[in-house]
C-alpha positions as YAML, in Angstrom:
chain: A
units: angstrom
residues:
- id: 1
  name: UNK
  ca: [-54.60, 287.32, -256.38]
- id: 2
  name: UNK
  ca: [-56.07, 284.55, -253.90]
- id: 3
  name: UNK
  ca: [-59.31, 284.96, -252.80]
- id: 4
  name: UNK
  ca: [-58.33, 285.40, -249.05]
- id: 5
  name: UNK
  ca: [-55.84, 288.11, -249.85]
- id: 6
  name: UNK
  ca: [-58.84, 290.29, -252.13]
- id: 7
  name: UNK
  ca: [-61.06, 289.44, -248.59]
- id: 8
  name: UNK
  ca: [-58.11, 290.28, -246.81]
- id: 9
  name: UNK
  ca: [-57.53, 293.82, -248.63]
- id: 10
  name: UNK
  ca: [-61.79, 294.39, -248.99]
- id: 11
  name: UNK
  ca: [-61.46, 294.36, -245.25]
- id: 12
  name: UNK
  ca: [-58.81, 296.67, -244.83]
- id: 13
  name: UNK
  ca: [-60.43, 299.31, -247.21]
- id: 14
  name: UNK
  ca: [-63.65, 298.96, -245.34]
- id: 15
  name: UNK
  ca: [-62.34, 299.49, -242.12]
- id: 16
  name: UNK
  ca: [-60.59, 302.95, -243.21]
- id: 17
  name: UNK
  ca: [-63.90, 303.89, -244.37]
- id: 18
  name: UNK
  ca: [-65.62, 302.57, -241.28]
- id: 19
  name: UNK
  ca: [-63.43, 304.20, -238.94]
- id: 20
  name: UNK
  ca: [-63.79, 307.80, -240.88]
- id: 21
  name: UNK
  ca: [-67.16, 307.69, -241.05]
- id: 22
  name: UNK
  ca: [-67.33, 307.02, -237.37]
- id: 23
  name: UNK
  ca: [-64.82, 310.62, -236.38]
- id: 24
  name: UNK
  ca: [-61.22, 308.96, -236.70]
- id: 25
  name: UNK
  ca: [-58.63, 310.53, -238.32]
- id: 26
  name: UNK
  ca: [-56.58, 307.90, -240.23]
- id: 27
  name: UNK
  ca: [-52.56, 309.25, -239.78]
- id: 28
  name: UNK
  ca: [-51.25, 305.41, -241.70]
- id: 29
  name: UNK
  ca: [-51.99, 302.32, -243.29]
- id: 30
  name: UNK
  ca: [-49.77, 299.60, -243.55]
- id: 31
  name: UNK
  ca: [-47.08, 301.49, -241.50]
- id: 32
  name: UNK
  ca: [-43.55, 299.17, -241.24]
- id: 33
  name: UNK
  ca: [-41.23, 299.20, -238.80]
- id: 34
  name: UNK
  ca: [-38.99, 296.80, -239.82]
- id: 35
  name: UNK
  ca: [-40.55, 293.43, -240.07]
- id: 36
  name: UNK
  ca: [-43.63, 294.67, -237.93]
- id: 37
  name: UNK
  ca: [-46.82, 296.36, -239.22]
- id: 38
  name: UNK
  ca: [-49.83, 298.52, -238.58]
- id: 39
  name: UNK
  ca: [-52.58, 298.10, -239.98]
- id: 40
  name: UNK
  ca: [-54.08, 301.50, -239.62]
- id: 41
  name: UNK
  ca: [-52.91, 304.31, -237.19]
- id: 42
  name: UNK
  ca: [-55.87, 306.65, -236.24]
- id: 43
  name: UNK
  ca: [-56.37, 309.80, -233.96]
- id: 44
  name: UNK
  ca: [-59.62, 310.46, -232.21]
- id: 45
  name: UNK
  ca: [-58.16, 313.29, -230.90]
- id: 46
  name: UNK
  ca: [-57.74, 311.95, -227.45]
- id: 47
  name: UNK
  ca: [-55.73, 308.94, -228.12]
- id: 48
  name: UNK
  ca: [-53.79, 307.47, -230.78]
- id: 49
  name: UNK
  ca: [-55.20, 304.65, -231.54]
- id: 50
  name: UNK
  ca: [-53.90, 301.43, -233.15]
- id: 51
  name: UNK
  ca: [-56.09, 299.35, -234.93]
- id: 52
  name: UNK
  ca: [-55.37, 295.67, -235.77]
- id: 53
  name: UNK
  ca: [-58.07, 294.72, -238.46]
- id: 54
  name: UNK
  ca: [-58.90, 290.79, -238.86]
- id: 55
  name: UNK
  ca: [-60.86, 289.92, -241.72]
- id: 56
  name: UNK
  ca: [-62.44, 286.67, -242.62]
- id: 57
  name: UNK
  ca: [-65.09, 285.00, -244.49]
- id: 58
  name: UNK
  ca: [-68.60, 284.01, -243.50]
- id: 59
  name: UNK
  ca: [-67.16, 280.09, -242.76]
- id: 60
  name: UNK
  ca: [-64.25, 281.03, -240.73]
- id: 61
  name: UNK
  ca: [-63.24, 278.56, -238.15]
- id: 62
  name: UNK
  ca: [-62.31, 280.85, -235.24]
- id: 63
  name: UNK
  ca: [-63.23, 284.55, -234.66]
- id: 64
  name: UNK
  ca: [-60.98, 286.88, -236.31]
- id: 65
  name: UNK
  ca: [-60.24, 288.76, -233.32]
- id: 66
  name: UNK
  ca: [-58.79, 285.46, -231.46]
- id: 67
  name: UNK
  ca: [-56.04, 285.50, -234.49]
- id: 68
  name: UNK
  ca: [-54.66, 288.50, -232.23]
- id: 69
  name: UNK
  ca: [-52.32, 286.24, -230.11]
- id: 70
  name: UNK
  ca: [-49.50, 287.45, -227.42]
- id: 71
  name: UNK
  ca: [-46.41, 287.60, -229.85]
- id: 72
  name: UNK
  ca: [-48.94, 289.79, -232.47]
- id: 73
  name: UNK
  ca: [-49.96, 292.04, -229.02]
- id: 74
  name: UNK
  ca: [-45.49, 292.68, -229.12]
- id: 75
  name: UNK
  ca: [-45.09, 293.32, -232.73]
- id: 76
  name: UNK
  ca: [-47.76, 295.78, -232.40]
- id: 77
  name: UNK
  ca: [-47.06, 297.65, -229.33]
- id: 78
  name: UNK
  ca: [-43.40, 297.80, -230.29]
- id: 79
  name: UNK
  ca: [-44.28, 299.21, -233.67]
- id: 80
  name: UNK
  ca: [-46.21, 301.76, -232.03]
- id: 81
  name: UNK
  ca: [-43.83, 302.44, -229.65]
- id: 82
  name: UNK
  ca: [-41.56, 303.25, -232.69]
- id: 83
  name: UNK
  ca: [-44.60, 305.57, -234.80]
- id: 84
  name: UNK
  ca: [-45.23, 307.70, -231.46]
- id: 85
  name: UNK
  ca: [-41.03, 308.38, -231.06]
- id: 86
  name: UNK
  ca: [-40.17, 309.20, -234.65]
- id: 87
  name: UNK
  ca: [-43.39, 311.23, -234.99]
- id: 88
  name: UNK
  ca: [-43.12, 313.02, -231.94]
- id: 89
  name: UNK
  ca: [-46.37, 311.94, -230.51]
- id: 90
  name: UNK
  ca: [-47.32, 312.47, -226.71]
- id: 91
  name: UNK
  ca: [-50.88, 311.15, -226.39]
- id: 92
  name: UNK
  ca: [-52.10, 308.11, -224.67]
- id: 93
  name: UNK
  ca: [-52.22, 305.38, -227.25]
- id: 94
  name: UNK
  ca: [-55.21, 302.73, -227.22]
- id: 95
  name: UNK
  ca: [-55.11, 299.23, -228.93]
- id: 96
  name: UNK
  ca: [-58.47, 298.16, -230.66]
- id: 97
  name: UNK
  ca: [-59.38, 295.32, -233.13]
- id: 98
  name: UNK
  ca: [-61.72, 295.80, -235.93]
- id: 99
  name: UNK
  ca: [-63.48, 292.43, -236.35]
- id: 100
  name: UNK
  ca: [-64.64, 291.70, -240.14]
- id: 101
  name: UNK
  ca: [-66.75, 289.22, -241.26]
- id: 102
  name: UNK
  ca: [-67.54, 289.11, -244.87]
- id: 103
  name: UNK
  ca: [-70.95, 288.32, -245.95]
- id: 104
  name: UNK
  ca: [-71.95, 287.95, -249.36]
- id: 105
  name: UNK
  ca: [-70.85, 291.52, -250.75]
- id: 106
  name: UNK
  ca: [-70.67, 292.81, -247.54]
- id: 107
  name: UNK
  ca: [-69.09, 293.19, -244.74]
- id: 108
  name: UNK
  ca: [-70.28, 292.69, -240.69]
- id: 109
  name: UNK
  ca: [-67.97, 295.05, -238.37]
- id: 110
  name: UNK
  ca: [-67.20, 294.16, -234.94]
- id: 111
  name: UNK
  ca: [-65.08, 297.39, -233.24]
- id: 112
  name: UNK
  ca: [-63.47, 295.94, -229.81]
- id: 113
  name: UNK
  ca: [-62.03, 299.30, -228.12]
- id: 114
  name: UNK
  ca: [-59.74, 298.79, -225.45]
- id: 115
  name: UNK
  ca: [-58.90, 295.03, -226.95]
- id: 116
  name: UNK
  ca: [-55.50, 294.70, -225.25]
- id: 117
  name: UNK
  ca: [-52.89, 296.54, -222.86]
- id: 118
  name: UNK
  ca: [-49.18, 296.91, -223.59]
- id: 119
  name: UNK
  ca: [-47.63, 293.78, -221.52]
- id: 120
  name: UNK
  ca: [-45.26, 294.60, -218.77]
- id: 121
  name: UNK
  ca: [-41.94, 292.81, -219.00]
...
């Protein structure tokens, strides 16, 4: 497997862990709706909440939260759109962006709640 794609799946497995640890209740990973794809689906609760997780290593170029661009904001809100109808789920739903830099063995977490808003047509 290419290095990037072990970071890549490091990252995801630390965020699931991260976001447990820290009172989320993980409903999904990699959920598909057709071509489109959660990373994790989480509950605090309150909210669902979306979470796009960006991982890179220590000599990235850009942050991995600017990878998050408008046509990614669509895929995601209409995938979510889709995993609140067919699951029958009436709570607000929040987007947020776990940042994740790797570092050595480990990893640095940035959690940006609130990253992005559904855009209006």
């Amino acid at each position: 497997m290419a290095e990037n794609n072990e970071t890549g799946k490091q990252g995801e497995i630390t965020a699931r862990r991260y976001l447990e640890e820290n009172g989320y209740k993980v409903l999904e990973t990699n959920w598909r709706f057709h071509h489109y794809e959660l990373d994790i689906v989480a509950t605090n609760g309150e909210e669902l909440v979306i979470i796009e997780v960006k991982t890179r290593s220590e000599n990235y170029l850009i942050a991995p939260e600017m990878a998050v661009n408008k046509g990614k904001i669509r895929r995601i809100v209409t995938a979510s759109d889709a995993y609140a109808r067919k699951h029958g789920i009436d709570l607000p739903i929040r987007f947020d962006i776990l940042s994740l830099v790797k570092r050595g063995q480990s990893f640095t977490i940035e959690h940006i709640e609130d990253a992005f808003y559904a855009p209006i047509r």
